[in-house]
PDB file of C-alpha atoms in Angstrom:
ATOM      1  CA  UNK R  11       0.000   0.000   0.000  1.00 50.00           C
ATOM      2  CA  UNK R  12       0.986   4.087  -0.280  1.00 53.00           C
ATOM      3  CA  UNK R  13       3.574   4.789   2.387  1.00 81.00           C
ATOM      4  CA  UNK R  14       3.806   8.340   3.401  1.00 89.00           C
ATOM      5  CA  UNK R  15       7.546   9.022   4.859  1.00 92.00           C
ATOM      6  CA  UNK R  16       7.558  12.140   6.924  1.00 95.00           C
ATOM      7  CA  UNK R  17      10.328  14.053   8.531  1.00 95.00           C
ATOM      8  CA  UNK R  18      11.937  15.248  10.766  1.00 96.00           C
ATOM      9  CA  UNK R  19      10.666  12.389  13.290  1.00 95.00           C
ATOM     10  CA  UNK R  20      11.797  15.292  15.854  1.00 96.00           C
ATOM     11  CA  UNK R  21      12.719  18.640  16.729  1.00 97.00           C
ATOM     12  CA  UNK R  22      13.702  21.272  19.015  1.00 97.00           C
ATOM     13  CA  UNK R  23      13.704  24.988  18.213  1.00 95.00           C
ATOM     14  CA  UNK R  24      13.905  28.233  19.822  1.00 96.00           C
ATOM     15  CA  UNK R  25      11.293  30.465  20.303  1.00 96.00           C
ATOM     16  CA  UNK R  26      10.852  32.707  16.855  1.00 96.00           C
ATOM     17  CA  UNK R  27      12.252  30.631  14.653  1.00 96.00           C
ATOM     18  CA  UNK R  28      10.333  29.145  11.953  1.00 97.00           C
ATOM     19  CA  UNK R  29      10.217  24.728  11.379  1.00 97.00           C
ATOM     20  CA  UNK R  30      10.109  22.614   8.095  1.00 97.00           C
ATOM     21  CA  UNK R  31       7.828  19.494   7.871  1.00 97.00           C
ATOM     22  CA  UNK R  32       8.106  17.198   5.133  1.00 95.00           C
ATOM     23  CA  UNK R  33       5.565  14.417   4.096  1.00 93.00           C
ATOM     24  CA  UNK R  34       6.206  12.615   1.154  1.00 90.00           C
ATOM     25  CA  UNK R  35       4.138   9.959  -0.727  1.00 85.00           C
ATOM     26  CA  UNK R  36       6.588   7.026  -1.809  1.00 81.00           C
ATOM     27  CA  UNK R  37       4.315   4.700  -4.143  1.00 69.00           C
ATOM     28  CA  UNK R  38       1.104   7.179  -4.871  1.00 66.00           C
ATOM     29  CA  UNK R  39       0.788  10.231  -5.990  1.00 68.00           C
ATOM     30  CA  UNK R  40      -1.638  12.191  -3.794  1.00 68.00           C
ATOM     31  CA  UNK R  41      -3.249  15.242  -4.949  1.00 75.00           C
ATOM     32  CA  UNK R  42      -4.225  15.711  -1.477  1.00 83.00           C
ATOM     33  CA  UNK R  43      -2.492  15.805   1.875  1.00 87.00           C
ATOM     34  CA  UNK R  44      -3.495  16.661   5.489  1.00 91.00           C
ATOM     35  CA  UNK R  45      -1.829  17.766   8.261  1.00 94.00           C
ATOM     36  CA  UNK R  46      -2.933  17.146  11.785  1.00 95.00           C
ATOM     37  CA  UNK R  47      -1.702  17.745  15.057  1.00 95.00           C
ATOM     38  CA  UNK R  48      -2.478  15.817  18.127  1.00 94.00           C
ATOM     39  CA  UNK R  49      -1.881  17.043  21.822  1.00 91.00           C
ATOM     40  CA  UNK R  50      -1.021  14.650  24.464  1.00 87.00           C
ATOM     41  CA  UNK R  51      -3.970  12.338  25.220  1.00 83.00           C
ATOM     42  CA  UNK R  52      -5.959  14.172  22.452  1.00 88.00           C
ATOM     43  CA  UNK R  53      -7.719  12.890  19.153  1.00 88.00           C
ATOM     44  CA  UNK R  54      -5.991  14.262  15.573  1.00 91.00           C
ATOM     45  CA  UNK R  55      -7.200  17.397  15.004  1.00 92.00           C
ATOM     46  CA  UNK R  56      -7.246  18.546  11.384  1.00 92.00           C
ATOM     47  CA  UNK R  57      -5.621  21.547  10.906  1.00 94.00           C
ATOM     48  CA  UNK R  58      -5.546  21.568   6.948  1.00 92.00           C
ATOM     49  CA  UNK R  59      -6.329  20.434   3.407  1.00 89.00           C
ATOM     50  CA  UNK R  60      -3.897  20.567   0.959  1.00 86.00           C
ATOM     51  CA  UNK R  61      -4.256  20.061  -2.443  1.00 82.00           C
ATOM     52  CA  UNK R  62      -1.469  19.836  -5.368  1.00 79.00           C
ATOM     53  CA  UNK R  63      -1.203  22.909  -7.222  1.00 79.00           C
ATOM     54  CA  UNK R  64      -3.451  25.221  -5.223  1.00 81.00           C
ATOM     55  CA  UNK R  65      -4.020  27.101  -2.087  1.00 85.00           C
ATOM     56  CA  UNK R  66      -4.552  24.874   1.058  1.00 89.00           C
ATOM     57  CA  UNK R  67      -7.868  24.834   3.111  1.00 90.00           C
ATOM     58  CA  UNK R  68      -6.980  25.515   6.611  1.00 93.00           C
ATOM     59  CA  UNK R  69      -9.631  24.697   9.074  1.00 92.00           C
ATOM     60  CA  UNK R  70     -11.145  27.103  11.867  1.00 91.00           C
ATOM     61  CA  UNK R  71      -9.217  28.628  14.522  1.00 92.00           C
ATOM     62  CA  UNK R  72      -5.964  27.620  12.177  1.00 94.00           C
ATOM     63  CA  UNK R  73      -4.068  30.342  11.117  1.00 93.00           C
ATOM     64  CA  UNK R  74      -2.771  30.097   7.751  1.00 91.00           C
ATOM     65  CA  UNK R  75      -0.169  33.092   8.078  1.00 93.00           C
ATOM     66  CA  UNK R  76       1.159  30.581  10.641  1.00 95.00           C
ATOM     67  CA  UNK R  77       1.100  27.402   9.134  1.00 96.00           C
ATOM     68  CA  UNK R  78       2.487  27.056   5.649  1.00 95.00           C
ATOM     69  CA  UNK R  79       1.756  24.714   3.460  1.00 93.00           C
ATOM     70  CA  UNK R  80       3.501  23.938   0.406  1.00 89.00           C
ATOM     71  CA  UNK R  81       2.354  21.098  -2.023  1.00 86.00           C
ATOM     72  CA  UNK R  82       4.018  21.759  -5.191  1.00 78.00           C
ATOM     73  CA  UNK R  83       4.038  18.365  -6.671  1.00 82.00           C
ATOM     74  CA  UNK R  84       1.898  15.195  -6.740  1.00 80.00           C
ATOM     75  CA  UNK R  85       4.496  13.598  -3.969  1.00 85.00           C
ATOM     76  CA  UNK R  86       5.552  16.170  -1.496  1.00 89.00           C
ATOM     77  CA  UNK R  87       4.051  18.320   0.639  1.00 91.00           C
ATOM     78  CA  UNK R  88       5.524  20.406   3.452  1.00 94.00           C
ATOM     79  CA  UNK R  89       4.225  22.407   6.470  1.00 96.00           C
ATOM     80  CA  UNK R  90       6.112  25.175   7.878  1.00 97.00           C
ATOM     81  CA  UNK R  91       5.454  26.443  11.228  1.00 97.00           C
ATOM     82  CA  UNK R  92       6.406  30.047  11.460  1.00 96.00           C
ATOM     83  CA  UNK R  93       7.817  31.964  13.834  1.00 96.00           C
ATOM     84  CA  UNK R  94       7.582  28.828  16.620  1.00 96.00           C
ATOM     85  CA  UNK R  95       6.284  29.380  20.098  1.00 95.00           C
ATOM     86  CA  UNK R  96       5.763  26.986  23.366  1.00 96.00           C
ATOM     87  CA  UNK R  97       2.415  26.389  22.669  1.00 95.00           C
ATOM     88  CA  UNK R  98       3.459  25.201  18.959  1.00 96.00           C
ATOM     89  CA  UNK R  99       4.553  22.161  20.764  1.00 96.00           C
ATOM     90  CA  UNK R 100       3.060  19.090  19.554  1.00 96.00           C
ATOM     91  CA  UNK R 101       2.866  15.979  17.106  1.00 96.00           C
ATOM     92  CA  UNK R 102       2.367  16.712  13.575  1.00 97.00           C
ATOM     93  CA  UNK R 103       0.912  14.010  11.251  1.00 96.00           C
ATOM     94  CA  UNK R 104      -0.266  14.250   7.942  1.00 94.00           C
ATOM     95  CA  UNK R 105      -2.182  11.376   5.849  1.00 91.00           C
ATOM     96  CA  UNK R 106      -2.362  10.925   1.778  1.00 84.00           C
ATOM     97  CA  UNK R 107      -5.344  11.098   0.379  1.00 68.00           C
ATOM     98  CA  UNK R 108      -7.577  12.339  -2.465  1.00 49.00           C
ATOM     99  CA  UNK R 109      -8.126  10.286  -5.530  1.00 48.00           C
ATOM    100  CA  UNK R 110      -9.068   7.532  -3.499  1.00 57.00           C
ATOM    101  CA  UNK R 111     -11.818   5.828  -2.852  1.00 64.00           C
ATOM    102  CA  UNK R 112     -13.992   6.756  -0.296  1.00 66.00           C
ATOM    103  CA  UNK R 113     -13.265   3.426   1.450  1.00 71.00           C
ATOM    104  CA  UNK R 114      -9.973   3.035   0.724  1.00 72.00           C
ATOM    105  CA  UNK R 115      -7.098   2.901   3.623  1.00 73.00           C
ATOM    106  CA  UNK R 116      -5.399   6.048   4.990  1.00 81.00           C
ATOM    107  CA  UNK R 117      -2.042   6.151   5.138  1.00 85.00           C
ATOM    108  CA  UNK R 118      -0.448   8.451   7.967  1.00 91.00           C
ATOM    109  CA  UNK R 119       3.259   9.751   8.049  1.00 93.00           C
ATOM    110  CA  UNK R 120       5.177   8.981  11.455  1.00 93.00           C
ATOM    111  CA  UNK R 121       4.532  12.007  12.711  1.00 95.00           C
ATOM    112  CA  UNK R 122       6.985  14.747  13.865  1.00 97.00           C
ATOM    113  CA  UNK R 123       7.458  15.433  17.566  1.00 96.00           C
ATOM    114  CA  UNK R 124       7.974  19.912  17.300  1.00 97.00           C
ATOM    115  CA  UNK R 125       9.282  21.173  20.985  1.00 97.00           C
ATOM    116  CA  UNK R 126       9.933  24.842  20.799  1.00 96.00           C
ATOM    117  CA  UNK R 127      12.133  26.086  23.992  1.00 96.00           C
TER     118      UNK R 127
ATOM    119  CA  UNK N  29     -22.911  17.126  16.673  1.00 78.00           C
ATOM    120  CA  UNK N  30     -20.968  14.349  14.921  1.00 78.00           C
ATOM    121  CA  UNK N  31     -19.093  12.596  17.595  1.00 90.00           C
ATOM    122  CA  UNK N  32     -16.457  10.124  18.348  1.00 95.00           C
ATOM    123  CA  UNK N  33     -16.540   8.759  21.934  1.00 96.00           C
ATOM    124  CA  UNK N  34     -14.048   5.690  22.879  1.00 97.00           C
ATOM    125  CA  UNK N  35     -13.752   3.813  26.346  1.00 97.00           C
ATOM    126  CA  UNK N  36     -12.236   3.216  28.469  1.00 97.00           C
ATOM    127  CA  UNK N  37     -10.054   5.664  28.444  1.00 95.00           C
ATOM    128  CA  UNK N  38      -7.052   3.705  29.486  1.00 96.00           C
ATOM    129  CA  UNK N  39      -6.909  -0.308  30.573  1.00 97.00           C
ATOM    130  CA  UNK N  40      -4.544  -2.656  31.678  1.00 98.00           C
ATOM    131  CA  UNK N  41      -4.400  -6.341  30.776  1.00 98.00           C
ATOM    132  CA  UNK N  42      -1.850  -9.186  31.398  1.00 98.00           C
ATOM    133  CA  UNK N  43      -0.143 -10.942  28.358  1.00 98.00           C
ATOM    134  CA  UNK N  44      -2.133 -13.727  26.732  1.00 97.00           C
ATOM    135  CA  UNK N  45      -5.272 -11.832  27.932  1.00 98.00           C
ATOM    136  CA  UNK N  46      -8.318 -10.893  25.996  1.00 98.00           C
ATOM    137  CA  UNK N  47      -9.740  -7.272  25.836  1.00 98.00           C
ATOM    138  CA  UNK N  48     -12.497  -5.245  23.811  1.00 98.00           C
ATOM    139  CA  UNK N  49     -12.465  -1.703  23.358  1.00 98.00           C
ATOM    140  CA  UNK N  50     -15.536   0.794  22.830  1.00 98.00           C
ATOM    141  CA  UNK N  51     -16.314   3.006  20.108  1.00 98.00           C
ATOM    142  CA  UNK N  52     -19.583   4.956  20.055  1.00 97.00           C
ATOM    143  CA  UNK N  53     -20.297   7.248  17.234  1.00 96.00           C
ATOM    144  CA  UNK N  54     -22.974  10.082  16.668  1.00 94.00           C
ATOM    145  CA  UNK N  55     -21.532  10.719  13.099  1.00 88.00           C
ATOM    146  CA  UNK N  56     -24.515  11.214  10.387  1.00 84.00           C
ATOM    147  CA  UNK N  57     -24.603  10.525   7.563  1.00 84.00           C
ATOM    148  CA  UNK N  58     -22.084   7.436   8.323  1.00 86.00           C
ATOM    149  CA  UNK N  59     -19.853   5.829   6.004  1.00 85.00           C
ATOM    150  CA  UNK N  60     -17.455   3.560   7.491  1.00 90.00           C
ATOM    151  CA  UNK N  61     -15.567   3.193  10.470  1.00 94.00           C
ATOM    152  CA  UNK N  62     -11.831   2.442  10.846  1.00 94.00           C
ATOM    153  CA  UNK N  63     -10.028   1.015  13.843  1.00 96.00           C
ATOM    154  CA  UNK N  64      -5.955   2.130  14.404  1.00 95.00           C
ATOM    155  CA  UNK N  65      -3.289   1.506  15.876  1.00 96.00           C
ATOM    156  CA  UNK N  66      -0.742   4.346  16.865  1.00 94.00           C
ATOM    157  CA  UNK N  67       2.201   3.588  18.965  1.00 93.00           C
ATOM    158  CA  UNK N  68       3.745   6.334  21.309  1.00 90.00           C
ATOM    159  CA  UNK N  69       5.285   8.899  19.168  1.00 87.00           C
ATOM    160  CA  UNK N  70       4.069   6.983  15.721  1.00 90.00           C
ATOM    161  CA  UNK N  71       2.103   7.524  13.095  1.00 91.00           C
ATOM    162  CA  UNK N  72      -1.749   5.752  13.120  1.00 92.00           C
ATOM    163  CA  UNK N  73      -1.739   2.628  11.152  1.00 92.00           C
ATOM    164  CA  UNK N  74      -5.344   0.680  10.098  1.00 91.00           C
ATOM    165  CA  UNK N  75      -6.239  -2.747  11.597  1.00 95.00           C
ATOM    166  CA  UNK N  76      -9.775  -2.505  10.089  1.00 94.00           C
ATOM    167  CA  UNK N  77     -12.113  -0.491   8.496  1.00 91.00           C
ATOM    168  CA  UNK N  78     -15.946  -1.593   7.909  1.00 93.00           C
ATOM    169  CA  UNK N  79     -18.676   0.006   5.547  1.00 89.00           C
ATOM    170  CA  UNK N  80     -22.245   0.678   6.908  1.00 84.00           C
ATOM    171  CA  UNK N  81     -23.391  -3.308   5.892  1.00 88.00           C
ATOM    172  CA  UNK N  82     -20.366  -5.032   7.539  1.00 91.00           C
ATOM    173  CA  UNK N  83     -20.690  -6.490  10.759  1.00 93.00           C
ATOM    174  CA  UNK N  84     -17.419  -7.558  11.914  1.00 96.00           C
ATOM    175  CA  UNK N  85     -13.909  -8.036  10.338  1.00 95.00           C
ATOM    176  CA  UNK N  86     -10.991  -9.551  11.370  1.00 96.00           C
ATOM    177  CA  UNK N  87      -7.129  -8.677  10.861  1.00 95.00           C
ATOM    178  CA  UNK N  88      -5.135 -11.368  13.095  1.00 96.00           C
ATOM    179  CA  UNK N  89      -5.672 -11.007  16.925  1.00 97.00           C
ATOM    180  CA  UNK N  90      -7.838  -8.249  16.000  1.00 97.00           C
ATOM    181  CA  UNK N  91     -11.596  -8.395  15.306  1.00 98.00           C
ATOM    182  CA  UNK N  92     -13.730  -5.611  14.632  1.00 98.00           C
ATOM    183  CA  UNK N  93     -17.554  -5.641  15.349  1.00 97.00           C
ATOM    184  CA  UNK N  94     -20.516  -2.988  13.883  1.00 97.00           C
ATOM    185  CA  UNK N  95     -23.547  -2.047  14.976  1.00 95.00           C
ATOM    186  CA  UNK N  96     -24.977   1.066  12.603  1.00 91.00           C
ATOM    187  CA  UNK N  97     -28.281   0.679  14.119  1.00 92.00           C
ATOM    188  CA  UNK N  98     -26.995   1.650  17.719  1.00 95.00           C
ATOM    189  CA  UNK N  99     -23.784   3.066  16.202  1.00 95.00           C
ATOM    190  CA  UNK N 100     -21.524   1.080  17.950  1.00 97.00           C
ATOM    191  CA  UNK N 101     -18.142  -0.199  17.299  1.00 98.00           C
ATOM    192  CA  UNK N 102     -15.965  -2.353  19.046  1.00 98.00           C
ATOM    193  CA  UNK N 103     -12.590  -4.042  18.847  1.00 98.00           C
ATOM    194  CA  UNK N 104     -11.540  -7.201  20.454  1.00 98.00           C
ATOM    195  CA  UNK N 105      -7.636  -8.496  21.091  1.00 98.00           C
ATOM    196  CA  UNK N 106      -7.331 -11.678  21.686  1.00 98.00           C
ATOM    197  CA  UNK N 107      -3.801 -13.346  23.490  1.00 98.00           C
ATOM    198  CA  UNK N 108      -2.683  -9.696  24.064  1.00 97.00           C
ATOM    199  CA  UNK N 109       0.871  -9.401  23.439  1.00 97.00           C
ATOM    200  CA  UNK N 110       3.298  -7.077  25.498  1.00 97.00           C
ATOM    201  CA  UNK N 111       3.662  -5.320  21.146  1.00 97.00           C
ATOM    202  CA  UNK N 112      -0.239  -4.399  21.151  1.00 98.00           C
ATOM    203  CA  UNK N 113       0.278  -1.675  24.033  1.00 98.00           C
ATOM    204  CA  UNK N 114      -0.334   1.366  22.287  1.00 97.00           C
ATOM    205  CA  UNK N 115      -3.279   4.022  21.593  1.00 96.00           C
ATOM    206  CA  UNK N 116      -6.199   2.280  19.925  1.00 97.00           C
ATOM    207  CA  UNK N 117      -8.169   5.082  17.964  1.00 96.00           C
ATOM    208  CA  UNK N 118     -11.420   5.152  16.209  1.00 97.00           C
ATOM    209  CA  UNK N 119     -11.939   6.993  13.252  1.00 94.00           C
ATOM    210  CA  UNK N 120     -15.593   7.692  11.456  1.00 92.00           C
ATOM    211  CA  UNK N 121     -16.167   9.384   8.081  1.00 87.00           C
ATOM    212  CA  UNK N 122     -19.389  10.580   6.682  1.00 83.00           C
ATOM    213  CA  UNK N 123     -18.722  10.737   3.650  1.00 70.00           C
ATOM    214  CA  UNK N 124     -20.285   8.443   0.277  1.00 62.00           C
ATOM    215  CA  UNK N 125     -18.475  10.402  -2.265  1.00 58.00           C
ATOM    216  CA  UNK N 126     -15.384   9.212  -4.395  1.00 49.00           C
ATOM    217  CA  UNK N 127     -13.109  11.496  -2.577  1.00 53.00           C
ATOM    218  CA  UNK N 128     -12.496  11.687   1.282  1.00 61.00           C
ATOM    219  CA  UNK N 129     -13.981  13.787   3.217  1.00 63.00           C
ATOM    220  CA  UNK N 130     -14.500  15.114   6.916  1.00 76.00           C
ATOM    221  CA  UNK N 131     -13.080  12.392   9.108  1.00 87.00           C
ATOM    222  CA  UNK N 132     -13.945  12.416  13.086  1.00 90.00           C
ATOM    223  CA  UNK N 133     -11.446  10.753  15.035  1.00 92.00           C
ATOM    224  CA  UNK N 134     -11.891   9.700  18.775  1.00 94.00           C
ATOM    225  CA  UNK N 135      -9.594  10.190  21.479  1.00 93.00           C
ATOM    226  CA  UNK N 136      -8.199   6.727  21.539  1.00 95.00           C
ATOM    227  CA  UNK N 137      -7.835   4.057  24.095  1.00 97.00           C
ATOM    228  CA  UNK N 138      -4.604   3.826  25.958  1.00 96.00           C
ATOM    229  CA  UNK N 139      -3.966  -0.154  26.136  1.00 98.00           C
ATOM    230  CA  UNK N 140      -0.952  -1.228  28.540  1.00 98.00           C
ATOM    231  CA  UNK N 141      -0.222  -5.063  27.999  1.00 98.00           C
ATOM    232  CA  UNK N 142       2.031  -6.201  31.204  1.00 97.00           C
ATOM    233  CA  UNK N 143       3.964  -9.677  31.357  1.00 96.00           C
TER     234      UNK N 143
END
């Protein structure tokens, strides 16, 4: 099945700087990717949608200036978290999708521990 | 609301031990329900995932039961194994469509398997 390889696995920042995520799809090309991020003894929470060639869908509350997203091919998509503060900490996932069927498997990335000090 | 509500919370069995864990669901219109796995500090992978006329599926030590009358879910581990401690997390989608929509995830179940 699609594997979606995501890195870092970790990282550590300072305070104000800004953090690269990368999610790639190894055997599918996914026209859509999304990101989640998932506080300690939370569910996922989906953050955004985004979509190969166009402007990602970022969900309530999310702020876009924030979170970039990048998905400039049918294999990679990045998030970059801007300007990093404490309460940036958390586990980022993102999952292929789109062009799928409706009842076909999801495929998560590892996920990327983000500390910011 | 749609909703995703798992239990327990957290449990502890012994290795070798059987367990089932709880998913209710409030999600309408439903389209299937997936059961996964997520180790500490990993990724979600699928054990199952069951349409709106399946009843139960198996992967392994893991079966998966479904209710869509009562909207009920539930996931059974048989001969536990000190590997299957991890977060156990129910996810629901809505959607019919060809594409993928909205998906509602639960908060998991926090399984400890101890020798």
């Amino acid at each position: 099945g699609a594997v979606v390889s995501q890195h870092p696995s970790w990282v550590i920042c300072k305070s104000g700087t800004s953090v690269k995520i990368e999610c790639r799809s190894l055997d599918f090309q996914a026209t859509t990717m999304f990101w989640y991020r998932q506080f300690p003894k939370q569910s996922l929470m989906l953050m955004a949608t985004s979509n190969e060639g166009s402007k990602a869908t970022y969900e309530q509350g999310v702020e876009k200036d924030k979170f970039l997203i990048n998905h400039a091919s049918l294999t990679l998509s990045t998030l970059t978290v801007t300007s990093a503060h404490p309460e940036d900490s958390s586990f980022y996932i993102c999952m292929n999708g789109g062009g799928r069927s409706y009842n076909s498997p999801l495929h998560f990335g590892n996920g990327t521990r983000l500390t910011v000090t | 609301k749609n909703q995703v509500e798992q239990s327990p919370q957290s449990l502890i069995i012994l290795e070798g031990k059987n367990c089932t864990l709880q998913c209710n669901y409030t999600v309408s219109p439903f389209s299937n329900l997936r059961w996964y796995k997520q180790d500490t500090g990993r990724g979600p992978v699928s054990l199952t995932i069951m349409t709106f006329s399946e009843n139960t599926k198996s992967n392994g030590r893991y079966t998966a039961t479904l209710d869509a009358d009562t909207k009920q879910s539930s996931l059974h581990i048989t001969a536990s194994q000190l590997s299957d401690s991890a977060s156990y997390i129910c996810v629901v989608s809505p959607d019919r469509g060809s594409t993928l929509g909205r998906l509602y995830f639960g908060r998991g179940t926090q399984l400890t398997v101890w020798p």
